[in-house]
Coordinates of C-alpha atoms in Angstrom, one line a residue:
Chain S
X1 CA 0.0 0.0 0.0
X2 CA 1.4 3.4 -0.9
X3 CA 0.0 6.9 -0.5
X4 CA 0.6 9.8 -2.8
X5 CA 2.3 13.0 -1.4
X6 CA 0.1 15.6 -3.0
X7 CA -3.2 17.2 -2.0
X8 CA -5.7 18.2 -4.6
X9 CA -7.7 21.5 -5.0
X10 CA -10.2 20.1 -2.5
X11 CA -7.4 19.3 0.0
X12 CA -8.0 15.5 -0.2
X13 CA -5.0 13.2 0.5
X14 CA -4.5 10.7 -2.3
X15 CA -4.0 7.0 -1.8
X16 CA -3.3 4.1 -4.1
X17 CA -5.3 1.1 -3.3
X18 CA -3.9 -2.4 -3.2
X19 CA -6.4 -3.7 -5.8
X20 CA -4.8 -1.6 -8.4
X21 CA -1.7 -3.9 -8.3
X22 CA -3.7 -6.3 -10.6
X23 CA -3.8 -3.7 -13.3
X24 CA -0.1 -3.3 -13.0
X25 CA 0.6 -7.0 -13.1
X26 CA -1.6 -7.6 -16.2
X27 CA 0.5 -5.8 -18.8
X28 CA 3.7 -7.2 -17.3
X29 CA 2.3 -10.7 -17.7
X30 CA 1.4 -9.8 -21.3
X31 CA 4.9 -8.6 -21.9
X32 CA 6.3 -11.9 -20.5
X33 CA 3.9 -13.9 -22.6
X34 CA 4.7 -12.1 -25.8
X35 CA 8.5 -12.2 -25.2
X36 CA 8.7 -15.8 -24.2
X37 CA 9.4 -18.5 -26.7
X38 CA 9.0 -22.2 -26.0
X39 CA 12.2 -24.3 -26.0
X40 CA 10.6 -27.1 -27.9
X41 CA 8.6 -26.0 -31.0
X42 CA 5.6 -27.8 -32.5
X43 CA 4.9 -28.4 -36.2
X44 CA 2.5 -25.4 -36.3
X45 CA 5.1 -23.1 -34.7
X46 CA 7.8 -24.3 -37.1
X47 CA 5.4 -23.6 -40.0
X48 CA 4.9 -20.1 -38.6
X49 CA 8.7 -19.6 -38.5
X50 CA 9.1 -20.9 -42.0
X51 CA 6.4 -18.5 -43.2
X52 CA 8.0 -15.6 -41.4
X53 CA 11.4 -16.5 -42.9
X54 CA 9.8 -16.7 -46.4
X55 CA 8.2 -13.3 -45.8
X56 CA 11.6 -11.8 -44.8
X57 CA 13.2 -13.2 -48.0
X58 CA 10.3 -11.8 -50.1
X59 CA 10.5 -8.4 -48.3
X60 CA 14.2 -8.3 -49.2
X61 CA 13.5 -9.2 -52.8
X62 CA 10.9 -6.5 -53.1
X63 CA 13.3 -3.9 -51.7
X64 CA 16.3 -5.0 -53.8
X65 CA 14.1 -4.5 -56.9
X66 CA 13.5 -0.9 -55.7
X67 CA 17.1 -0.4 -55.1
X68 CA 18.0 -1.7 -58.6
X69 CA 15.9 1.0 -60.1
X70 CA 17.3 3.8 -57.8
X71 CA 13.9 4.4 -56.3
X72 CA 15.1 5.0 -52.7
X73 CA 17.6 7.2 -50.9
X74 CA 21.0 5.8 -50.0
X75 CA 20.5 6.4 -46.3
X76 CA 17.1 4.7 -46.3
X77 CA 18.5 1.8 -48.2
X78 CA 21.4 1.3 -45.8
X79 CA 19.1 1.6 -42.8
X80 CA 16.3 -0.7 -44.1
X81 CA 18.8 -3.4 -45.2
X82 CA 20.3 -3.2 -41.7
X83 CA 16.9 -3.8 -40.2
X84 CA 16.2 -6.7 -42.5
X85 CA 19.6 -8.2 -41.6
X86 CA 19.0 -7.7 -37.9
X87 CA 15.6 -9.5 -38.3
X88 CA 17.1 -12.4 -40.2
X89 CA 20.0 -12.8 -37.7
X90 CA 17.6 -12.6 -34.7
X91 CA 15.2 -15.2 -36.1
X92 CA 18.1 -17.5 -36.9
X93 CA 19.6 -17.2 -33.5
X94 CA 16.1 -17.9 -31.9
X95 CA 15.8 -21.0 -34.0
X96 CA 19.2 -22.2 -32.8
X97 CA 18.0 -22.2 -29.3
X98 CA 14.9 -24.4 -30.0
X99 CA 14.5 -28.2 -30.2
X100 CA 11.9 -30.2 -32.0
X101 CA 11.0 -33.9 -32.6
X102 CA 12.9 -35.9 -35.3
X103 CA 10.1 -35.8 -37.9
X104 CA 10.4 -32.0 -38.3
X105 CA 14.1 -31.7 -37.5
X106 CA 15.0 -31.4 -41.2
X107 CA 12.7 -28.4 -42.0
X108 CA 14.0 -26.7 -38.9
X109 CA 17.6 -27.2 -40.0
X110 CA 16.6 -25.7 -43.5
X111 CA 14.9 -22.8 -41.9
X112 CA 17.9 -22.0 -39.7
X113 CA 20.4 -22.3 -42.6
X114 CA 18.3 -20.3 -45.0
X115 CA 17.9 -17.5 -42.5
X116 CA 21.6 -17.4 -42.0
X117 CA 22.1 -17.4 -45.8
X118 CA 19.7 -14.5 -46.1
X119 CA 21.5 -12.6 -43.3
X120 CA 24.7 -13.1 -45.2
X121 CA 23.2 -11.7 -48.4
X122 CA 21.9 -8.7 -46.6
X123 CA 25.2 -8.2 -44.8
X124 CA 27.1 -8.2 -48.1
X125 CA 24.7 -5.7 -49.5
X126 CA 24.9 -3.5 -46.4
X127 CA 28.7 -3.5 -46.6
X128 CA 28.8 -2.7 -50.3
X129 CA 26.8 0.5 -49.5
X130 CA 23.9 -0.9 -51.6
X131 CA 26.1 -0.9 -54.7
X132 CA 23.7 -1.5 -57.6
X133 CA 26.2 -3.8 -59.3
X134 CA 25.8 -6.2 -56.4
X135 CA 22.1 -6.3 -56.6
X136 CA 21.4 -8.9 -59.4
X137 CA 23.5 -11.5 -57.6
X138 CA 21.9 -10.7 -54.2
X139 CA 18.5 -10.9 -55.8
X140 CA 19.3 -14.3 -57.3
X141 CA 20.6 -15.7 -54.0
X142 CA 17.5 -14.3 -52.2
X143 CA 15.1 -15.9 -54.7
X144 CA 16.8 -19.2 -54.2
X145 CA 16.5 -18.9 -50.4
X146 CA 12.8 -18.1 -50.7
X147 CA 12.2 -21.1 -52.9
X148 CA 14.0 -23.4 -50.6
X149 CA 12.0 -22.1 -47.6
X150 CA 8.7 -22.5 -49.6
X151 CA 9.6 -26.1 -50.4
X152 CA 10.4 -26.8 -46.8
X153 CA 7.0 -25.4 -45.8
X154 CA 5.0 -27.4 -48.3
X155 CA 6.7 -30.6 -47.1
X156 CA 5.8 -29.9 -43.5
Chain F
X1 CA -10.1 30.4 -40.9
X2 CA -10.2 29.9 -37.1
X3 CA -13.0 27.3 -37.6
X4 CA -11.0 25.6 -40.3
X5 CA -8.0 25.4 -38.0
X6 CA -10.2 24.0 -35.3
X7 CA -10.5 20.8 -37.3
X8 CA -6.8 20.2 -36.6
X9 CA -7.8 18.9 -33.1
X10 CA -9.9 16.2 -34.8
X11 CA -7.2 15.5 -37.3
X12 CA -4.4 15.2 -34.8
X13 CA -6.5 13.1 -32.4
X14 CA -7.5 10.8 -35.2
X15 CA -4.1 10.6 -36.9
X16 CA -2.2 10.1 -33.6
X17 CA -4.8 7.5 -32.6
X18 CA -5.5 5.7 -35.9
X19 CA -2.3 6.1 -37.8
X20 CA 0.3 5.6 -35.0
X21 CA 3.1 3.1 -35.1
X22 CA 0.9 0.1 -34.2
X23 CA -1.8 0.9 -36.7
X24 CA 0.6 1.5 -39.5
X25 CA 2.1 -2.0 -39.2
X26 CA -0.9 -3.8 -37.8
X27 CA -3.3 -2.7 -40.6
X28 CA -0.7 -3.6 -43.3
X29 CA -0.3 -7.0 -41.7
X30 CA -4.1 -7.5 -41.7
X31 CA -4.2 -6.6 -45.4
X32 CA -1.2 -9.0 -46.0
X33 CA -3.0 -11.9 -44.4
X34 CA -6.7 -11.3 -45.3
X35 CA -6.7 -8.9 -48.2
X36 CA -9.7 -6.6 -48.0
X37 CA -11.7 -8.9 -45.7
X38 CA -11.2 -6.8 -42.6
X39 CA -12.2 -3.4 -44.0
X40 CA -15.5 -3.7 -42.2
X41 CA -13.6 -3.5 -38.9
X42 CA -12.2 -0.1 -39.9
X43 CA -15.7 1.1 -40.8
X44 CA -17.2 0.0 -37.6
X45 CA -14.3 1.4 -35.6
X46 CA -14.7 4.7 -37.4
X47 CA -18.4 5.0 -36.6
X48 CA -17.8 4.0 -33.0
X49 CA -15.0 6.6 -32.5
X50 CA -17.1 9.4 -34.1
X51 CA -20.0 8.5 -31.8
X52 CA -17.9 8.5 -28.7
X53 CA -15.6 11.5 -29.7
X54 CA -18.8 13.6 -30.3
X55 CA -20.2 12.4 -26.9
X56 CA -17.1 13.2 -24.9
X57 CA -16.6 16.5 -26.6
X58 CA -20.2 17.4 -25.9
X59 CA -19.9 16.4 -22.2
X60 CA -16.6 18.4 -22.0
X61 CA -18.2 21.5 -23.4
X62 CA -21.6 21.4 -21.7
X63 CA -20.6 20.0 -18.2
X64 CA -17.0 21.2 -18.4
X65 CA -16.0 17.7 -17.4
X66 CA -13.3 15.9 -19.2
X67 CA -13.2 12.1 -19.4
X68 CA -11.4 11.3 -16.2
X69 CA -13.6 13.5 -14.1
X70 CA -16.5 11.6 -15.5
X71 CA -14.8 8.2 -14.8
X72 CA -14.3 9.2 -11.2
X73 CA -17.9 10.5 -10.8
X74 CA -19.5 7.5 -12.4
X75 CA -17.3 4.6 -11.3
X76 CA -16.4 5.8 -7.8
X77 CA -12.9 6.6 -6.4
X78 CA -11.7 3.0 -5.9
X79 CA -12.6 1.6 -9.3
X80 CA -11.9 4.9 -11.0
X81 CA -8.4 4.8 -9.6
X82 CA -7.8 1.3 -11.0
X83 CA -9.0 2.6 -14.4
X84 CA -6.6 5.6 -14.1
X85 CA -3.6 3.4 -13.3
X86 CA -4.4 1.0 -16.1
X87 CA -5.0 3.8 -18.6
X88 CA -1.8 5.5 -17.7
X89 CA 0.2 2.3 -17.9
X90 CA -1.2 1.9 -21.3
X91 CA -0.3 5.5 -22.2
X92 CA 3.2 4.8 -21.0
X93 CA 3.7 1.6 -23.0
X94 CA 2.3 3.3 -26.1
X95 CA 4.4 6.4 -25.6
X96 CA 7.5 4.2 -25.3
X97 CA 6.6 2.4 -28.5
X98 CA 6.0 5.7 -30.3
X99 CA 9.3 7.1 -29.1
X100 CA 11.0 4.0 -30.5
X101 CA 9.0 4.6 -33.8
X102 CA 10.2 8.2 -34.0
X103 CA 13.8 7.0 -33.6
X104 CA 13.3 4.4 -36.4
X105 CA 11.9 7.1 -38.8
X106 CA 14.7 9.6 -37.9
X107 CA 17.2 6.8 -38.5
X108 CA 15.7 6.0 -41.9
X109 CA 15.9 9.8 -42.7
X110 CA 19.4 10.5 -41.4
X111 CA 21.2 7.3 -40.8
X112 CA 22.4 8.5 -37.4
X113 CA 22.5 6.1 -34.4
X114 CA 19.0 5.1 -33.3
X115 CA 19.5 5.4 -29.5
X116 CA 20.9 8.9 -29.8
X117 CA 18.0 9.8 -32.1
X118 CA 15.6 8.4 -29.5
X119 CA 17.0 10.8 -26.9
X120 CA 17.2 13.8 -29.2
X121 CA 13.8 13.1 -30.7
X122 CA 12.3 12.9 -27.2
X123 CA 14.0 16.1 -26.1
X124 CA 12.8 17.9 -29.2
X125 CA 9.2 16.8 -28.8
X126 CA 9.2 17.6 -25.1
X127 CA 10.7 21.1 -25.8
X128 CA 8.0 21.7 -28.4
X129 CA 5.3 20.8 -26.0
X130 CA 6.8 23.0 -23.3
X131 CA 7.2 26.0 -25.5
X132 CA 4.0 25.8 -27.6
X133 CA 0.4 26.5 -26.9
X134 CA -2.0 23.6 -27.3
X135 CA -3.4 24.9 -30.6
X136 CA 0.0 25.1 -32.2
X137 CA 0.9 21.5 -31.2
X138 CA -2.3 20.2 -32.8
X139 CA -1.8 22.4 -35.9
X140 CA 1.8 21.4 -36.5
X141 CA 1.3 17.7 -36.0
X142 CA -2.3 17.5 -37.4
X143 CA -1.4 19.3 -40.6
X144 CA 2.0 17.7 -41.2
X145 CA 0.4 14.3 -40.5
X146 CA -1.6 14.9 -43.7
X147 CA 1.5 14.0 -45.6
X148 CA 0.5 10.4 -44.8
X149 CA -2.0 10.9 -47.7
X150 CA 0.8 9.5 -49.9
X151 CA -0.1 6.0 -48.5
X152 CA -3.7 6.4 -49.7
X153 CA -2.6 7.7 -53.1
X154 CA -0.2 4.8 -53.5
X155 CA -3.1 2.4 -52.6
X156 CA -5.2 4.0 -55.4
X157 CA -2.3 4.1 -57.8
X158 CA -1.7 0.4 -57.5
X159 CA -5.2 -0.3 -58.8
X160 CA -6.8 -2.4 -56.1
X161 CA -9.8 -4.6 -57.1
X162 CA -12.6 -2.2 -56.1
X163 CA -15.3 -4.9 -56.1
X164 CA -13.2 -6.9 -53.6
X165 CA -12.8 -3.7 -51.6
X166 CA -16.6 -3.4 -51.6
X167 CA -17.0 -7.0 -50.5
X168 CA -14.6 -6.3 -47.6
X169 CA -17.2 -4.1 -46.0
X170 CA -19.0 -7.3 -44.8
X171 CA -17.4 -9.7 -42.4
X172 CA -16.3 -13.1 -43.7
X173 CA -17.4 -15.7 -41.1
X174 CA -16.1 -18.7 -42.9
X175 CA -12.4 -19.2 -42.8
X176 CA -10.5 -22.2 -44.3
X177 CA -9.5 -23.5 -40.9
X178 CA -9.6 -22.8 -37.2
X179 CA -6.1 -21.1 -37.3
X180 CA -7.3 -18.7 -39.9
X181 CA -10.5 -18.1 -38.0
X182 CA -8.6 -17.2 -34.8
X183 CA -6.2 -14.9 -36.7
X184 CA -9.2 -13.2 -38.4
X185 CA -10.8 -12.6 -35.0
X186 CA -7.5 -11.4 -33.5
X187 CA -7.0 -8.8 -36.3
X188 CA -10.6 -7.7 -36.2
X189 CA -10.3 -7.1 -32.4
X190 CA -6.9 -5.4 -32.9
X191 CA -8.1 -3.1 -35.6
X192 CA -11.2 -2.1 -33.7
X193 CA -9.2 -1.5 -30.5
X194 CA -6.5 0.5 -32.3
X195 CA -9.2 2.8 -33.7
X196 CA -10.8 3.3 -30.3
X197 CA -7.6 3.7 -28.1
X198 CA -8.6 5.5 -24.9
X199 CA -6.1 8.3 -25.2
X200 CA -8.0 9.6 -28.3
X201 CA -11.1 10.5 -26.2
X202 CA -9.0 11.7 -23.3
X203 CA -7.1 14.0 -25.6
X204 CA -10.1 15.1 -27.6
X205 CA -12.3 16.0 -24.6
X206 CA -9.5 17.8 -22.9
X207 CA -8.6 19.6 -26.2
X208 CA -12.2 20.9 -26.3
X209 CA -11.7 22.5 -22.9
X210 CA -8.2 23.7 -23.7
X211 CA -9.6 25.4 -26.8
X212 CA -12.4 26.9 -24.7
X213 CA -15.3 25.5 -26.8
X214 CA -18.7 26.7 -25.8
X215 CA -22.1 25.1 -26.2
X216 CA -22.6 27.2 -29.4
X217 CA -19.6 25.3 -30.8
X218 CA -21.3 21.9 -30.5
X219 CA -22.1 21.8 -34.3
X220 CA -18.4 22.1 -34.9
X221 CA -17.7 19.4 -32.3
X222 CA -19.5 16.9 -34.5
X223 CA -17.8 18.2 -37.7
X224 CA -14.3 18.0 -36.1
X225 CA -14.9 14.5 -34.7
X226 CA -16.3 13.3 -38.0
X227 CA -13.9 14.8 -40.4
X228 CA -10.8 13.9 -38.4
X229 CA -11.9 10.4 -37.9
X230 CA -13.0 9.9 -41.5
X231 CA -9.6 11.2 -42.7
X232 CA -7.7 8.9 -40.3
X233 CA -10.0 6.0 -41.4
X234 CA -9.3 6.7 -45.1
X235 CA -5.6 6.5 -44.4
X236 CA -6.1 3.3 -42.5
X237 CA -8.0 1.8 -45.4
X238 CA -5.1 2.9 -47.7
X239 CA -2.7 0.9 -45.5
X240 CA -4.9 -2.2 -45.6
X241 CA -5.2 -1.9 -49.4
X242 CA -1.4 -1.6 -49.7
X243 CA -1.1 -4.8 -47.6
X244 CA -3.6 -6.5 -49.8
X245 CA -2.1 -5.4 -53.2
X246 CA 1.6 -5.5 -52.4
X247 CA 2.2 -7.9 -49.5
X248 CA -0.5 -10.6 -49.9
X249 CA 0.5 -11.9 -53.4
X250 CA 4.2 -11.9 -52.3
X251 CA 3.5 -13.8 -49.0
X252 CA 5.0 -10.9 -47.1
X253 CA 3.9 -10.5 -43.4
X254 CA 5.5 -7.1 -42.7
X255 CA 7.1 -6.9 -39.3
X256 CA 9.2 -3.8 -39.8
X257 CA 8.0 -0.2 -40.0
X258 CA 10.5 0.4 -42.8
X259 CA 8.8 -2.2 -45.0
X260 CA 5.4 -0.5 -44.6
X261 CA 7.0 2.8 -45.5
X262 CA 8.5 1.2 -48.7
X263 CA 5.0 0.1 -49.6
X264 CA 3.6 3.5 -49.0
X265 CA 6.1 5.1 -51.3
X266 CA 6.4 2.4 -53.9
X267 CA 4.8 4.1 -56.9
X268 CA 6.3 7.5 -56.3
X269 CA 10.0 6.5 -55.8
X270 CA 12.3 8.8 -53.8
X271 CA 10.1 11.8 -53.4
X272 CA 7.2 9.6 -52.2
X273 CA 9.6 7.9 -49.8
X274 CA 10.6 11.2 -48.2
X275 CA 7.0 12.4 -47.9
X276 CA 5.9 9.1 -46.4
X277 CA 8.8 9.3 -43.9
X278 CA 7.8 12.9 -42.8
X279 CA 4.1 11.9 -42.7
X280 CA 4.8 8.9 -40.5
X281 CA 7.1 11.0 -38.3
X282 CA 4.3 13.5 -37.7
X283 CA 1.7 10.9 -36.9
X284 CA 4.0 8.8 -34.6
X285 CA 5.3 12.0 -32.9
X286 CA 1.8 13.2 -32.5
X287 CA 0.8 9.9 -30.9
X288 CA 3.8 10.2 -28.5
X289 CA 2.5 13.7 -27.5
X290 CA -1.1 12.5 -27.2
X291 CA -0.2 9.7 -24.9
X292 CA 2.2 11.7 -22.7
X293 CA -0.2 14.6 -22.3
X294 CA -3.2 12.3 -21.8
X295 CA -1.3 10.7 -18.9
X296 CA -0.9 14.1 -17.3
X297 CA -4.5 15.2 -18.0
X298 CA -5.9 11.9 -16.6
X299 CA -4.0 12.3 -13.3
X300 CA -4.9 16.0 -12.8
X301 CA -8.5 15.6 -13.9
X302 CA -9.0 12.5 -11.6
X303 CA -7.6 14.3 -8.6
X304 CA -8.8 17.8 -9.4
X305 CA -5.3 19.2 -9.7
X306 CA -4.8 22.3 -11.8
X307 CA -4.1 21.5 -15.4
X308 CA -3.8 23.1 -18.8
X309 CA -1.2 23.1 -21.6
X310 CA -1.9 26.8 -22.2
X311 CA -1.1 27.8 -18.6
X312 CA 2.4 28.6 -17.4
X313 CA 4.2 25.5 -16.1
X314 CA 4.6 27.1 -12.6
X315 CA 0.8 27.4 -12.3
X316 CA 0.3 23.7 -13.1
X317 CA 3.3 22.0 -11.5
X318 CA 1.8 18.5 -11.1
X319 CA 0.5 18.5 -14.7
X320 CA 4.0 19.5 -16.0
X321 CA 5.8 17.0 -13.8
X322 CA 3.5 14.2 -14.9
X323 CA 3.8 14.7 -18.7
X324 CA 7.6 15.3 -18.4
X325 CA 7.8 12.1 -16.2
X326 CA 5.8 10.2 -18.8
X327 CA 8.3 11.1 -21.5
X328 CA 11.2 10.3 -19.3
X329 CA 9.9 6.9 -18.2
X330 CA 8.8 6.1 -21.8
X331 CA 12.3 7.0 -23.0
X332 CA 13.9 4.7 -20.4
X333 CA 11.7 1.9 -21.5
X334 CA 12.5 2.5 -25.2
X335 CA 16.2 2.7 -24.5
X336 CA 16.2 -0.8 -22.9
X337 CA 16.0 -2.1 -26.4
X338 CA 12.5 -3.6 -26.3
X339 CA 11.2 -3.6 -29.9
X340 CA 8.6 -0.9 -30.4
X341 CA 6.2 -3.2 -32.3
X342 CA 6.2 -5.7 -29.4
X343 CA 5.2 -2.9 -27.1
X344 CA 2.5 -1.8 -29.5
X345 CA 1.0 -5.2 -29.8
X346 CA 0.6 -5.3 -26.0
X347 CA -0.8 -1.8 -25.8
X348 CA -3.4 -2.6 -28.5
X349 CA -4.7 -5.7 -26.8
X350 CA -4.4 -4.4 -23.2
X351 CA -6.1 -1.2 -24.4
X352 CA -9.1 -3.3 -25.5
X353 CA -9.4 -4.8 -22.0
X354 CA -9.5 -1.4 -20.3
X355 CA -11.7 0.2 -23.0
X356 CA -15.2 -0.5 -21.6
X357 CA -14.3 1.2 -18.3
X358 CA -13.5 4.4 -20.3
X359 CA -16.4 4.4 -22.7
X360 CA -19.2 3.3 -20.2
X361 CA -18.9 6.4 -18.0
X362 CA -18.9 8.7 -21.2
X363 CA -22.1 7.1 -22.3
X364 CA -23.6 7.5 -18.8
X365 CA -22.6 11.1 -18.6
X366 CA -23.9 12.0 -22.1
X367 CA -27.2 10.4 -21.3
X368 CA -27.6 12.2 -17.9
X369 CA -30.3 14.8 -18.3
X370 CA -29.4 16.5 -15.0
X371 CA -25.8 17.0 -16.2
X372 CA -26.4 17.7 -19.9
X373 CA -29.7 19.6 -19.9
X374 CA -30.9 20.2 -23.4
X375 CA -27.7 18.7 -24.8
X376 CA -28.4 15.3 -23.4
X377 CA -28.2 12.2 -25.7
X378 CA -31.2 11.5 -27.9
X379 CA -32.6 8.0 -27.5
X380 CA -31.0 7.2 -30.9
X381 CA -27.6 8.4 -29.6
X382 CA -27.9 6.2 -26.5
X383 CA -29.0 3.1 -28.4
X384 CA -26.1 3.5 -30.9
X385 CA -23.6 4.2 -28.0
X386 CA -24.9 1.2 -26.1
X387 CA -24.6 -1.0 -29.2
X388 CA -21.0 -0.1 -29.6
X389 CA -20.4 -0.5 -25.9
X390 CA -21.6 -4.1 -26.2
X391 CA -19.2 -4.7 -29.1
X392 CA -16.3 -3.1 -27.1
X393 CA -17.1 -5.3 -24.2
X394 CA -17.2 -8.5 -26.3
X395 CA -13.9 -7.5 -27.9
X396 CA -12.4 -6.8 -24.5
X397 CA -13.3 -10.2 -23.3
X398 CA -11.9 -11.9 -26.4
X399 CA -8.7 -9.8 -26.6
X400 CA -6.3 -11.7 -24.3
X401 CA -7.4 -15.2 -25.2
X402 CA -7.0 -14.4 -28.9
X403 CA -3.5 -12.9 -28.3
X404 CA -2.4 -16.1 -26.5
X405 CA -4.0 -18.5 -29.0
X406 CA -2.5 -16.7 -32.1
X407 CA 0.9 -16.0 -30.5
X408 CA 0.2 -12.2 -31.0
X409 CA -1.1 -12.7 -34.5
X410 CA 1.7 -14.7 -36.0
X411 CA 0.5 -16.4 -39.2

């Protein structure tokens, strides 16, 4: 129980009631729920991860096409590629910490590997300062990654 | 001209509420997953927010009672206090997310380090609030937020299937499987919630008092609430269409703000990109201001402390301390490195849970003949308001289970 130190215009002392703690706890629980990731993932969760990885590859493809046609600023390109790279690396590292049953171990391995491959493509592009000469190759590699991920998802 | 500029309160309230960081990404995700099938949620959300914005503006003008004074009167001190704490926690989480979003946009514009931009952006916004009168804050952020129109133009330019857009105005009850059905329900609730975020009505009703509206201005109240909300809604529809046209066929589920910005600027290349970035900066910055100021307004109105953005800081010390404190705490949360979009997901769903406790007292006050005199709700107003309150309550009950079952809307 805590009481506030101020008085209002009517001179009433303010108190914070103990029941209010539930309203404080609820968003914290939500935060924990949304941040936590199970250590063993199910087939459905792996499918969701594969879809998310495919989406990231597709996002990268879409942006590389824009970059190729000089339809973006240099600063934006560097920053956006960095965000995509960060996302791919984070997802790959999350998948490295999970386990799954034997039947779906192979798609999990593919997902990890392809995310790392995508992170590598994006890192190369970031380092080259989005050099347009690098883009056709990066685009090709990204398309391959996307196809591999899509195949892994359909086999699941 | 003064009347025309008065609309900026509605525009800033709606843009800061509808087109903030969460809504920009969330609506694009909804379009990416379900095409146009969730447009009806935007339409219902828009009508609901117009109804309640008009009501709380009317109560503020006639009874000179902003939302949190009404909450205390109608829900009692104990429960009212719980609502106050929940609402301000929600404001804090949202403000932290918006500060993170401001830093992302500034980083995309300048390339400077994100954390430094977070601090600088926060100081710049806080200084602007400190130095400007309320009207200037709403004009600057409301009018510059209009740059977001580039998203709606892009959506039209990309030739959406208009007959499918029309069909999206009706809910689709049959989904291919239970997973899709749950996701559909989650995004419906999320869109509805994001359009009715509490801080919009807190900010709007207080704004009416800050701007010294009188009962003779009540006609304008309806116009301001409607035009601002319809504009915000049109931009939200634009975002969903972009999701449907650009992301759905490519199997993209956008989880980055920068990806949504790319979509908004796609047909217009570099110029469109810069306009989209400045528009998003104004909307997200506006949302940060709305949430921080709402936090201070709520506390002062609940406890009857002196408040007012147009009064010198020394005359309203608690008000000033609270909004500065909100910014500081939000900045600290943002600096910890929590991803802004994660915070926003929480605030949208948690916001839904608290929502009935904000909207119920507004409806009660607006229908109270003693308080409102000849400006009391008509029977029609009350029936419509009650209908939306039932929807809000149903969505509030479903919000957290849906969040858990869908892993925060992951496809």
